[in-house]
Amino acid sequence: GMIWLHALWVFLAGMLQPVQSGMNAELSRHAAAPLTAATWNMLLGFVVVALICVFSGAPVPGVNLLRVAPVWSLWGGLCGAVIVFTMLFNAPVLGAVLLLSCFLLGQLTSSSILDQFGLLGFPQRSLADQRLVGLVLVVAGVIVLLRAR
């Protein structure tokens, strides 16, 4: 049913990550510094999301959000900035496959912790044997890729 459409949507968005990393790394080569490229990336992202809010009829975020949301929930933007800078800085060094393999391993590790303990609003889901085997296989894949360099 609908779960497959959601999974396809996320898969397609995941395909954009190496594309974005390459674009950001190229922008960084032409910028005065990697942080300059990261700033443009985040600014463009802000403008696009703001325009989507305006044209979709969604309420534009106001200062009230800062008063009602938990403080920790506002740090997602910091995570995004760290991710953008990290990826654009490391893309030319690691290449697309190793860059995204390491990134995926980081995502799977933190996701496993969030699920195991039900943190940050995620429902608690125990790290079953099959999920642990999958995580170990990704670790093995990253090690193989690192040694192949």
Short mmCIF file of N, CA, C and O in Angstrom, two decimals:
data_model
loop_
_atom_site.label_atom_id
_atom_site.label_comp_id
_atom_site.label_asym_id
_atom_site.label_seq_id
_atom_site.Cartn_x
_atom_site.Cartn_y
_atom_site.Cartn_z
N GLY A 1 0.80 -1.19 0.00
CA GLY A 1 0.00 0.00 0.00
C GLY A 1 0.85 1.26 0.00
O GLY A 1 1.85 1.39 -0.69
N MET A 2 0.41 2.17 0.80
CA MET A 2 1.04 3.50 0.88
C MET A 2 2.48 3.43 1.40
O MET A 2 3.28 4.30 1.08
N ILE A 3 2.80 2.43 2.19
CA ILE A 3 4.15 2.33 2.75
C ILE A 3 5.18 2.26 1.63
O ILE A 3 6.28 2.80 1.73
N TRP A 4 4.83 1.60 0.51
CA TRP A 4 5.76 1.48 -0.61
C TRP A 4 5.99 2.82 -1.27
O TRP A 4 7.11 3.12 -1.72
N LEU A 5 4.96 3.65 -1.35
CA LEU A 5 5.13 4.98 -1.93
C LEU A 5 6.03 5.85 -1.05
O LEU A 5 6.88 6.59 -1.55
N HIS A 6 5.84 5.74 0.26
CA HIS A 6 6.70 6.49 1.18
C HIS A 6 8.14 6.00 1.07
O HIS A 6 9.08 6.80 1.06
N ALA A 7 8.31 4.69 0.99
CA ALA A 7 9.67 4.12 0.87
C ALA A 7 10.32 4.58 -0.43
O ALA A 7 11.51 4.93 -0.45
N LEU A 8 9.56 4.60 -1.52
CA LEU A 8 10.09 5.06 -2.81
C LEU A 8 10.47 6.53 -2.74
O LEU A 8 11.53 6.92 -3.24
N TRP A 9 9.65 7.34 -2.12
CA TRP A 9 9.94 8.77 -1.95
C TRP A 9 11.25 8.96 -1.21
O TRP A 9 12.12 9.73 -1.63
N VAL A 10 11.42 8.23 -0.10
CA VAL A 10 12.66 8.35 0.69
C VAL A 10 13.86 7.83 -0.10
O VAL A 10 14.94 8.43 -0.08
N PHE A 11 13.67 6.74 -0.83
CA PHE A 11 14.74 6.20 -1.67
C PHE A 11 15.18 7.24 -2.70
O PHE A 11 16.38 7.48 -2.89
N LEU A 12 14.24 7.87 -3.37
CA LEU A 12 14.57 8.88 -4.37
C LEU A 12 15.26 10.09 -3.73
O LEU A 12 16.23 10.63 -4.30
N ALA A 13 14.80 10.50 -2.56
CA ALA A 13 15.48 11.59 -1.85
C ALA A 13 16.89 11.17 -1.46
O ALA A 13 17.84 11.97 -1.54
N GLY A 14 17.05 9.91 -1.07
CA GLY A 14 18.38 9.40 -0.74
C GLY A 14 19.31 9.44 -1.94
O GLY A 14 20.52 9.67 -1.80
N MET A 15 18.76 9.24 -3.12
CA MET A 15 19.58 9.31 -4.33
C MET A 15 20.10 10.73 -4.56
O MET A 15 21.11 10.91 -5.24
N LEU A 16 19.43 11.71 -3.99
CA LEU A 16 19.88 13.10 -4.14
C LEU A 16 21.10 13.42 -3.28
O LEU A 16 21.82 14.36 -3.57
N GLN A 17 21.33 12.64 -2.20
CA GLN A 17 22.43 12.97 -1.29
C GLN A 17 23.79 13.02 -1.98
O GLN A 17 24.52 13.99 -1.84
N PRO A 18 24.18 12.00 -2.76
CA PRO A 18 25.48 12.11 -3.43
C PRO A 18 25.49 13.21 -4.49
O PRO A 18 26.52 13.86 -4.72
N VAL A 19 24.34 13.45 -5.12
CA VAL A 19 24.25 14.53 -6.11
C VAL A 19 24.48 15.86 -5.41
O VAL A 19 25.25 16.70 -5.86
N GLN A 20 23.80 16.05 -4.27
CA GLN A 20 23.97 17.28 -3.50
C GLN A 20 25.42 17.44 -3.03
O GLN A 20 25.99 18.52 -3.11
N SER A 21 26.01 16.35 -2.57
CA SER A 21 27.40 16.42 -2.10
C SER A 21 28.34 16.84 -3.22
O SER A 21 29.24 17.66 -3.02
N GLY A 22 28.14 16.28 -4.41
CA GLY A 22 28.97 16.66 -5.55
C GLY A 22 28.78 18.12 -5.93
O GLY A 22 29.74 18.84 -6.21
N MET A 23 27.52 18.55 -5.96
CA MET A 23 27.23 19.95 -6.29
C MET A 23 27.86 20.89 -5.26
O MET A 23 28.45 21.91 -5.62
N ASN A 24 27.73 20.54 -3.99
CA ASN A 24 28.29 21.39 -2.94
C ASN A 24 29.81 21.41 -2.99
O ASN A 24 30.43 22.45 -2.76
N ALA A 25 30.43 20.26 -3.28
CA ALA A 25 31.89 20.22 -3.38
C ALA A 25 32.37 21.08 -4.55
O ALA A 25 33.37 21.80 -4.44
N GLU A 26 31.64 21.02 -5.66
CA GLU A 26 31.99 21.86 -6.82
C GLU A 26 31.82 23.34 -6.48
O GLU A 26 32.67 24.17 -6.81
N LEU A 27 30.74 23.68 -5.81
CA LEU A 27 30.53 25.06 -5.37
C LEU A 27 31.66 25.51 -4.46
O LEU A 27 32.16 26.63 -4.57
N SER A 28 32.09 24.61 -3.59
CA SER A 28 33.17 24.92 -2.66
C SER A 28 34.47 25.21 -3.39
O SER A 28 35.25 26.08 -2.97
N ARG A 29 34.72 24.52 -4.50
CA ARG A 29 35.94 24.78 -5.28
C ARG A 29 35.96 26.18 -5.87
O ARG A 29 37.01 26.73 -6.14
N HIS A 30 34.78 26.75 -6.07
CA HIS A 30 34.68 28.07 -6.67
C HIS A 30 34.46 29.17 -5.64
O HIS A 30 34.49 30.35 -5.99
N ALA A 31 34.23 28.79 -4.41
CA ALA A 31 33.97 29.75 -3.34
C ALA A 31 35.27 30.11 -2.63
O ALA A 31 36.28 29.44 -2.79
N ALA A 32 35.22 31.16 -1.85
CA ALA A 32 36.40 31.58 -1.10
C ALA A 32 36.80 30.56 -0.04
O ALA A 32 37.97 30.44 0.29
N ALA A 33 35.81 29.82 0.47
CA ALA A 33 36.05 28.83 1.52
C ALA A 33 34.88 27.86 1.55
O ALA A 33 33.78 28.21 1.11
N PRO A 34 35.09 26.65 2.07
CA PRO A 34 33.98 25.70 2.18
C PRO A 34 32.77 26.27 2.94
O PRO A 34 31.63 25.99 2.58
N LEU A 35 33.02 27.07 3.95
CA LEU A 35 31.90 27.65 4.71
C LEU A 35 31.07 28.60 3.85
O LEU A 35 29.87 28.73 4.05
N THR A 36 31.71 29.26 2.89
CA THR A 36 30.97 30.13 1.98
C THR A 36 30.00 29.31 1.15
O THR A 36 28.83 29.68 0.98
N ALA A 37 30.46 28.17 0.64
CA ALA A 37 29.59 27.28 -0.13
C ALA A 37 28.46 26.74 0.74
O ALA A 37 27.30 26.69 0.31
N ALA A 38 28.77 26.36 1.97
CA ALA A 38 27.75 25.85 2.89
C ALA A 38 26.70 26.93 3.18
O ALA A 38 25.51 26.64 3.26
N THR A 39 27.15 28.16 3.31
CA THR A 39 26.22 29.27 3.57
C THR A 39 25.25 29.44 2.41
O THR A 39 24.03 29.57 2.63
N TRP A 40 25.75 29.42 1.19
CA TRP A 40 24.88 29.53 0.02
C TRP A 40 23.91 28.36 -0.05
O TRP A 40 22.73 28.53 -0.39
N ASN A 41 24.39 27.17 0.26
CA ASN A 41 23.54 25.98 0.23
C ASN A 41 22.37 26.14 1.21
O ASN A 41 21.22 25.90 0.86
N MET A 42 22.68 26.51 2.43
CA MET A 42 21.65 26.63 3.45
C MET A 42 20.71 27.79 3.14
O MET A 42 19.51 27.69 3.38
N LEU A 43 21.23 28.88 2.59
CA LEU A 43 20.39 30.03 2.22
C LEU A 43 19.40 29.64 1.14
O LEU A 43 18.21 29.95 1.23
N LEU A 44 19.88 28.95 0.13
CA LEU A 44 18.98 28.51 -0.95
C LEU A 44 17.92 27.56 -0.41
O LEU A 44 16.74 27.66 -0.75
N GLY A 45 18.34 26.64 0.46
CA GLY A 45 17.37 25.73 1.08
C GLY A 45 16.31 26.48 1.87
O GLY A 45 15.11 26.17 1.78
N PHE A 46 16.72 27.51 2.60
CA PHE A 46 15.78 28.33 3.37
C PHE A 46 14.77 29.01 2.45
O PHE A 46 13.57 28.98 2.69
N VAL A 47 15.28 29.60 1.38
CA VAL A 47 14.40 30.31 0.44
C VAL A 47 13.40 29.35 -0.19
O VAL A 47 12.20 29.65 -0.28
N VAL A 48 13.86 28.17 -0.62
CA VAL A 48 12.96 27.20 -1.25
C VAL A 48 11.87 26.75 -0.27
O VAL A 48 10.68 26.72 -0.62
N VAL A 49 12.25 26.42 0.94
CA VAL A 49 11.26 25.97 1.93
C VAL A 49 10.29 27.10 2.27
O VAL A 49 9.08 26.88 2.40
N ALA A 50 10.79 28.33 2.39
CA ALA A 50 9.92 29.47 2.68
C ALA A 50 8.92 29.68 1.54
O ALA A 50 7.72 29.93 1.79
N LEU A 51 9.37 29.56 0.29
CA LEU A 51 8.47 29.70 -0.85
C LEU A 51 7.42 28.59 -0.87
O LEU A 51 6.25 28.84 -1.18
N ILE A 52 7.81 27.38 -0.52
CA ILE A 52 6.85 26.28 -0.46
C ILE A 52 5.79 26.57 0.60
O ILE A 52 4.60 26.34 0.38
N CYS A 53 6.21 27.12 1.74
CA CYS A 53 5.25 27.51 2.79
C CYS A 53 4.26 28.53 2.25
O CYS A 53 3.04 28.39 2.42
N VAL A 54 4.76 29.55 1.57
CA VAL A 54 3.90 30.61 1.06
C VAL A 54 2.92 30.07 0.02
O VAL A 54 1.71 30.32 0.10
N PHE A 55 3.41 29.32 -0.95
CA PHE A 55 2.55 28.88 -2.05
C PHE A 55 1.65 27.70 -1.69
O PHE A 55 0.65 27.47 -2.35
N SER A 56 2.00 26.95 -0.65
CA SER A 56 1.15 25.81 -0.26
C SER A 56 0.08 26.23 0.73
O SER A 56 -0.83 25.45 1.03
N GLY A 57 0.19 27.43 1.25
CA GLY A 57 -0.77 27.89 2.24
C GLY A 57 -0.42 27.49 3.65
O GLY A 57 -1.16 27.77 4.58
N ALA A 58 0.72 26.81 3.81
CA ALA A 58 1.16 26.44 5.16
C ALA A 58 1.54 27.71 5.92
O ALA A 58 2.03 28.67 5.32
N PRO A 59 1.31 27.72 7.20
CA PRO A 59 1.69 28.92 7.95
C PRO A 59 3.20 29.13 7.91
O PRO A 59 3.97 28.18 8.06
N VAL A 60 3.60 30.34 7.67
CA VAL A 60 5.02 30.69 7.69
C VAL A 60 5.45 30.67 9.15
O VAL A 60 4.75 31.22 10.01
N PRO A 61 6.58 30.02 9.45
CA PRO A 61 7.00 29.93 10.85
C PRO A 61 7.17 31.31 11.48
O PRO A 61 7.78 32.19 10.88
N GLY A 62 6.62 31.46 12.64
CA GLY A 62 6.74 32.72 13.37
C GLY A 62 7.55 32.53 14.63
O GLY A 62 7.95 31.42 14.99
N VAL A 63 7.77 33.60 15.32
CA VAL A 63 8.56 33.59 16.56
C VAL A 63 7.87 32.74 17.62
O VAL A 63 8.53 32.17 18.48
N ASN A 64 6.54 32.63 17.56
CA ASN A 64 5.81 31.83 18.54
C ASN A 64 6.31 30.39 18.58
O ASN A 64 6.34 29.77 19.63
N LEU A 65 6.73 29.87 17.43
CA LEU A 65 7.27 28.51 17.38
C LEU A 65 8.45 28.35 18.33
O LEU A 65 8.60 27.32 18.98
N LEU A 66 9.26 29.39 18.43
CA LEU A 66 10.43 29.34 19.31
C LEU A 66 10.02 29.25 20.78
O LEU A 66 10.77 28.75 21.61
N ARG A 67 8.82 29.74 21.11
CA ARG A 67 8.36 29.70 22.50
C ARG A 67 7.67 28.39 22.85
O ARG A 67 7.71 27.97 24.00
N VAL A 68 7.05 27.73 21.87
CA VAL A 68 6.25 26.55 22.19
C VAL A 68 6.97 25.22 21.94
O VAL A 68 6.67 24.23 22.58
N ALA A 69 7.91 25.21 21.01
CA ALA A 69 8.62 23.96 20.69
C ALA A 69 9.71 23.70 21.72
O ALA A 69 10.30 24.64 22.25
N PRO A 70 9.99 22.42 22.01
CA PRO A 70 11.11 22.13 22.90
C PRO A 70 12.41 22.67 22.29
O PRO A 70 12.60 22.63 21.07
N VAL A 71 13.29 23.19 23.13
CA VAL A 71 14.53 23.79 22.66
C VAL A 71 15.32 22.81 21.80
O VAL A 71 15.84 23.16 20.74
N TRP A 72 15.39 21.55 22.23
CA TRP A 72 16.18 20.57 21.49
C TRP A 72 15.66 20.35 20.08
O TRP A 72 16.42 20.00 19.17
N SER A 73 14.37 20.58 19.84
CA SER A 73 13.82 20.36 18.51
C SER A 73 14.28 21.40 17.49
O SER A 73 14.16 21.19 16.28
N LEU A 74 14.78 22.51 17.96
CA LEU A 74 15.25 23.57 17.07
C LEU A 74 16.67 23.30 16.56
O LEU A 74 17.13 23.97 15.65
N TRP A 75 17.34 22.34 17.13
CA TRP A 75 18.73 22.06 16.75
C TRP A 75 18.84 21.25 15.45
O TRP A 75 19.93 20.99 14.97
N GLY A 76 17.71 20.87 14.85
CA GLY A 76 17.73 20.16 13.58
C GLY A 76 18.44 20.97 12.50
O GLY A 76 19.14 20.42 11.64
N GLY A 77 18.26 22.28 12.53
CA GLY A 77 18.95 23.14 11.57
C GLY A 77 20.46 23.08 11.72
O GLY A 77 21.20 23.09 10.73
N LEU A 78 20.93 22.98 12.96
CA LEU A 78 22.37 22.83 13.20
C LEU A 78 22.86 21.51 12.62
O LEU A 78 23.91 21.45 11.99
N CYS A 79 22.06 20.45 12.81
CA CYS A 79 22.43 19.15 12.22
C CYS A 79 22.54 19.27 10.70
O CYS A 79 23.50 18.76 10.11
N GLY A 80 21.59 19.95 10.09
CA GLY A 80 21.63 20.13 8.64
C GLY A 80 22.87 20.88 8.19
O GLY A 80 23.52 20.51 7.20
N ALA A 81 23.24 21.92 8.93
CA ALA A 81 24.43 22.69 8.58
C ALA A 81 25.70 21.84 8.73
O ALA A 81 26.58 21.88 7.86
N VAL A 82 25.78 21.07 9.80
CA VAL A 82 26.95 20.19 9.99
C VAL A 82 27.02 19.16 8.87
O VAL A 82 28.11 18.89 8.33
N ILE A 83 25.88 18.59 8.50
CA ILE A 83 25.86 17.59 7.43
C ILE A 83 26.32 18.21 6.12
O ILE A 83 27.18 17.65 5.42
N VAL A 84 25.76 19.36 5.75
CA VAL A 84 26.13 20.00 4.49
C VAL A 84 27.62 20.31 4.46
O VAL A 84 28.32 19.97 3.48
N PHE A 85 28.15 20.91 5.51
CA PHE A 85 29.57 21.26 5.53
C PHE A 85 30.44 20.00 5.49
O PHE A 85 31.41 19.94 4.74
N THR A 86 30.07 19.00 6.28
CA THR A 86 30.85 17.76 6.32
C THR A 86 30.89 17.09 4.95
O THR A 86 31.96 16.65 4.49
N MET A 87 29.76 17.02 4.30
CA MET A 87 29.69 16.34 3.01
C MET A 87 30.46 17.10 1.94
O MET A 87 31.20 16.51 1.16
N LEU A 88 30.31 18.43 1.89
CA LEU A 88 31.00 19.18 0.83
C LEU A 88 32.50 19.18 1.06
O LEU A 88 33.27 19.16 0.11
N PHE A 89 32.93 19.15 2.30
CA PHE A 89 34.36 19.16 2.61
C PHE A 89 35.00 17.81 2.31
O PHE A 89 36.13 17.73 1.84
N ASN A 90 34.27 16.72 2.57
CA ASN A 90 34.84 15.37 2.43
C ASN A 90 34.57 14.69 1.09
O ASN A 90 35.22 13.70 0.77
N ALA A 91 33.63 15.20 0.30
CA ALA A 91 33.29 14.58 -0.98
C ALA A 91 34.51 14.44 -1.90
O ALA A 91 34.74 13.36 -2.46
N PRO A 92 35.31 15.49 -2.07
CA PRO A 92 36.45 15.34 -2.98
C PRO A 92 37.51 14.37 -2.45
O PRO A 92 38.26 13.78 -3.22
N VAL A 93 37.58 14.20 -1.15
CA VAL A 93 38.59 13.35 -0.54
C VAL A 93 38.19 11.88 -0.62
O VAL A 93 38.99 11.01 -0.99
N LEU A 94 36.93 11.59 -0.29
CA LEU A 94 36.48 10.21 -0.19
C LEU A 94 35.86 9.66 -1.46
O LEU A 94 35.87 8.45 -1.68
N GLY A 95 35.31 10.52 -2.31
CA GLY A 95 34.56 10.05 -3.47
C GLY A 95 33.14 9.71 -3.05
O GLY A 95 32.85 9.55 -1.85
N ALA A 96 32.25 9.59 -4.02
CA ALA A 96 30.83 9.43 -3.72
C ALA A 96 30.50 8.15 -2.96
O ALA A 96 29.76 8.18 -1.97
N VAL A 97 31.05 7.01 -3.38
CA VAL A 97 30.66 5.74 -2.76
C VAL A 97 31.12 5.66 -1.30
O VAL A 97 30.34 5.32 -0.41
N LEU A 98 32.38 5.97 -1.03
CA LEU A 98 32.88 5.90 0.35
C LEU A 98 32.23 6.97 1.22
O LEU A 98 31.87 6.71 2.38
N LEU A 99 32.05 8.17 0.67
CA LEU A 99 31.40 9.25 1.41
C LEU A 99 30.02 8.82 1.89
O LEU A 99 29.70 8.91 3.08
N LEU A 100 29.22 8.30 0.97
CA LEU A 100 27.85 7.93 1.32
C LEU A 100 27.79 6.64 2.12
O LEU A 100 26.87 6.46 2.93
N SER A 101 28.75 5.76 1.97
CA SER A 101 28.79 4.55 2.79
C SER A 101 29.04 4.90 4.24
O SER A 101 28.38 4.37 5.15
N CYS A 102 30.00 5.78 4.47
CA CYS A 102 30.28 6.23 5.85
C CYS A 102 29.07 6.97 6.42
O CYS A 102 28.70 6.79 7.58
N PHE A 103 28.46 7.81 5.58
CA PHE A 103 27.29 8.57 6.00
C PHE A 103 26.14 7.62 6.36
O PHE A 103 25.49 7.78 7.40
N LEU A 104 25.91 6.63 5.50
CA LEU A 104 24.86 5.65 5.75
C LEU A 104 25.12 4.88 7.04
O LEU A 104 24.20 4.66 7.84
N LEU A 105 26.37 4.50 7.27
CA LEU A 105 26.69 3.80 8.51
C LEU A 105 26.39 4.69 9.72
O LEU A 105 25.83 4.22 10.72
N GLY A 106 26.72 5.97 9.63
CA GLY A 106 26.38 6.90 10.72
C GLY A 106 24.88 7.01 10.92
O GLY A 106 24.38 6.99 12.06
N GLN A 107 24.15 7.09 9.81
CA GLN A 107 22.69 7.17 9.90
C GLN A 107 22.10 5.92 10.54
O GLN A 107 21.22 6.00 11.40
N LEU A 108 22.57 4.75 10.11
CA LEU A 108 22.04 3.50 10.64
C LEU A 108 22.39 3.32 12.11
O LEU A 108 21.58 2.79 12.89
N THR A 109 23.57 3.76 12.50
CA THR A 109 23.98 3.65 13.91
C THR A 109 23.11 4.53 14.79
O THR A 109 22.56 4.07 15.80
N SER A 110 22.97 5.80 14.42
CA SER A 110 22.15 6.69 15.26
C SER A 110 20.68 6.28 15.20
O SER A 110 19.98 6.35 16.22
N SER A 111 20.21 5.81 14.05
CA SER A 111 18.83 5.36 13.94
C SER A 111 18.56 4.16 14.84
O SER A 111 17.50 4.06 15.46
N SER A 112 19.52 3.25 14.90
CA SER A 112 19.38 2.08 15.76
C SER A 112 19.27 2.48 17.23
O SER A 112 18.46 1.93 17.98
N ILE A 113 20.07 3.46 17.64
CA ILE A 113 20.02 3.96 19.03
C ILE A 113 18.68 4.64 19.29
O ILE A 113 18.05 4.41 20.33
N LEU A 114 18.24 5.50 18.35
CA LEU A 114 16.96 6.19 18.52
C LEU A 114 15.81 5.20 18.63
O LEU A 114 14.93 5.36 19.48
N ASP A 115 15.80 4.18 17.77
CA ASP A 115 14.75 3.16 17.82
C ASP A 115 14.82 2.32 19.09
O ASP A 115 13.80 2.05 19.72
N GLN A 116 16.01 1.89 19.46
CA GLN A 116 16.19 1.02 20.62
C GLN A 116 15.61 1.65 21.89
O GLN A 116 14.98 0.99 22.70
N PHE A 117 15.83 2.97 22.03
CA PHE A 117 15.43 3.63 23.27
C PHE A 117 14.21 4.55 23.09
O PHE A 117 13.80 5.21 24.04
N GLY A 118 13.67 4.62 21.87
CA GLY A 118 12.50 5.46 21.64
C GLY A 118 12.78 6.93 21.89
O GLY A 118 11.96 7.62 22.50
N LEU A 119 13.90 7.42 21.40
CA LEU A 119 14.31 8.81 21.64
C LEU A 119 13.81 9.75 20.56
O LEU A 119 13.51 9.33 19.44
N LEU A 120 13.74 11.04 20.88
CA LEU A 120 13.39 12.12 19.95
C LEU A 120 12.06 11.89 19.24
O LEU A 120 11.87 12.28 18.09
N GLY A 121 11.13 11.26 19.92
CA GLY A 121 9.80 11.08 19.36
C GLY A 121 9.62 9.82 18.52
O GLY A 121 8.52 9.56 18.03
N PHE A 122 10.69 9.04 18.33
CA PHE A 122 10.55 7.79 17.60
C PHE A 122 9.94 6.74 18.51
O PHE A 122 10.28 6.68 19.69
N PRO A 123 9.06 5.88 17.96
CA PRO A 123 8.55 4.78 18.79
C PRO A 123 9.67 3.80 19.11
O PRO A 123 10.58 3.61 18.30
N GLN A 124 9.62 3.21 20.28
CA GLN A 124 10.64 2.26 20.70
C GLN A 124 10.51 0.98 19.88
O GLN A 124 9.44 0.40 19.77
N ARG A 125 11.62 0.58 19.25
CA ARG A 125 11.69 -0.67 18.49
C ARG A 125 13.02 -1.31 18.81
O ARG A 125 14.07 -0.74 18.55
N SER A 126 12.94 -2.51 19.36
CA SER A 126 14.17 -3.20 19.76
C SER A 126 15.02 -3.55 18.54
O SER A 126 14.51 -3.81 17.46
N LEU A 127 16.32 -3.56 18.76
CA LEU A 127 17.27 -3.92 17.71
C LEU A 127 17.27 -5.44 17.59
O LEU A 127 18.03 -6.14 18.25
N ALA A 128 16.39 -5.97 16.76
CA ALA A 128 16.26 -7.41 16.57
C ALA A 128 17.49 -7.95 15.87
O ALA A 128 18.27 -7.22 15.27
N ASP A 129 17.65 -9.28 15.93
CA ASP A 129 18.81 -9.93 15.34
C ASP A 129 19.00 -9.57 13.86
O ASP A 129 20.11 -9.28 13.43
N GLN A 130 17.92 -9.57 13.09
CA GLN A 130 18.04 -9.27 11.67
C GLN A 130 18.53 -7.84 11.44
O GLN A 130 19.33 -7.59 10.55
N ARG A 131 18.06 -6.92 12.25
CA ARG A 131 18.49 -5.53 12.10
C ARG A 131 19.97 -5.39 12.48
O ARG A 131 20.72 -4.65 11.84
N LEU A 132 20.38 -6.11 13.50
CA LEU A 132 21.78 -6.08 13.92
C LEU A 132 22.68 -6.68 12.84
O LEU A 132 23.75 -6.14 12.54
N VAL A 133 22.26 -7.76 12.22
CA VAL A 133 23.03 -8.38 11.13
C VAL A 133 23.17 -7.39 9.98
O VAL A 133 24.26 -7.23 9.40
N GLY A 134 22.10 -6.71 9.64
CA GLY A 134 22.16 -5.71 8.57
C GLY A 134 23.16 -4.61 8.88
O GLY A 134 23.94 -4.19 8.02
N LEU A 135 23.18 -4.14 10.12
CA LEU A 135 24.11 -3.09 10.54
C LEU A 135 25.55 -3.59 10.46
O LEU A 135 26.44 -2.89 9.97
N VAL A 136 25.78 -4.82 10.89
CA VAL A 136 27.12 -5.41 10.82
C VAL A 136 27.58 -5.54 9.37
O VAL A 136 28.75 -5.29 9.04
N LEU A 137 26.67 -5.90 8.48
CA LEU A 137 27.02 -6.00 7.06
C LEU A 137 27.42 -4.65 6.48
O LEU A 137 28.35 -4.55 5.66
N VAL A 138 26.75 -3.59 6.89
CA VAL A 138 27.13 -2.25 6.43
C VAL A 138 28.51 -1.88 6.96
O VAL A 138 29.34 -1.33 6.23
N VAL A 139 28.78 -2.20 8.23
CA VAL A 139 30.12 -1.95 8.80
C VAL A 139 31.17 -2.68 7.98
O VAL A 139 32.20 -2.11 7.60
N ALA A 140 30.90 -3.95 7.66
CA ALA A 140 31.86 -4.73 6.86
C ALA A 140 32.05 -4.09 5.49
O ALA A 140 33.18 -4.01 4.99
N GLY A 141 30.98 -3.60 4.89
CA GLY A 141 31.08 -2.95 3.59
C GLY A 141 31.94 -1.70 3.63
O GLY A 141 32.77 -1.47 2.74
N VAL A 142 31.78 -0.90 4.66
CA VAL A 142 32.59 0.32 4.81
C VAL A 142 34.06 -0.05 4.99
O VAL A 142 34.95 0.58 4.39
N ILE A 143 34.33 -1.08 5.77
CA ILE A 143 35.73 -1.52 5.97
C ILE A 143 36.33 -1.96 4.64
O ILE A 143 37.47 -1.61 4.31
N VAL A 144 35.58 -2.72 3.85
CA VAL A 144 36.07 -3.17 2.54
C VAL A 144 36.36 -1.95 1.65
O VAL A 144 37.42 -1.89 1.00
N LEU A 145 35.47 -0.99 1.64
CA LEU A 145 35.67 0.21 0.81
C LEU A 145 36.89 1.02 1.28
O LEU A 145 37.64 1.55 0.46
N LEU A 146 37.06 1.14 2.59
CA LEU A 146 38.22 1.87 3.11
C LEU A 146 39.52 1.19 2.73
O LEU A 146 40.50 1.85 2.37
N ARG A 147 39.55 -0.13 2.82
CA ARG A 147 40.78 -0.87 2.47
C ARG A 147 41.06 -0.83 0.97
O ARG A 147 42.20 -0.92 0.55
N ALA A 148 40.00 -0.68 0.17
CA ALA A 148 40.17 -0.63 -1.29
C ALA A 148 40.81 0.68 -1.75
O ALA A 148 41.29 0.76 -2.86
N ARG A 149 40.82 1.67 -0.90
CA ARG A 149 41.42 2.95 -1.26
C ARG A 149 42.89 2.77 -1.24
O ARG A 149 43.77 3.20 -1.54
#
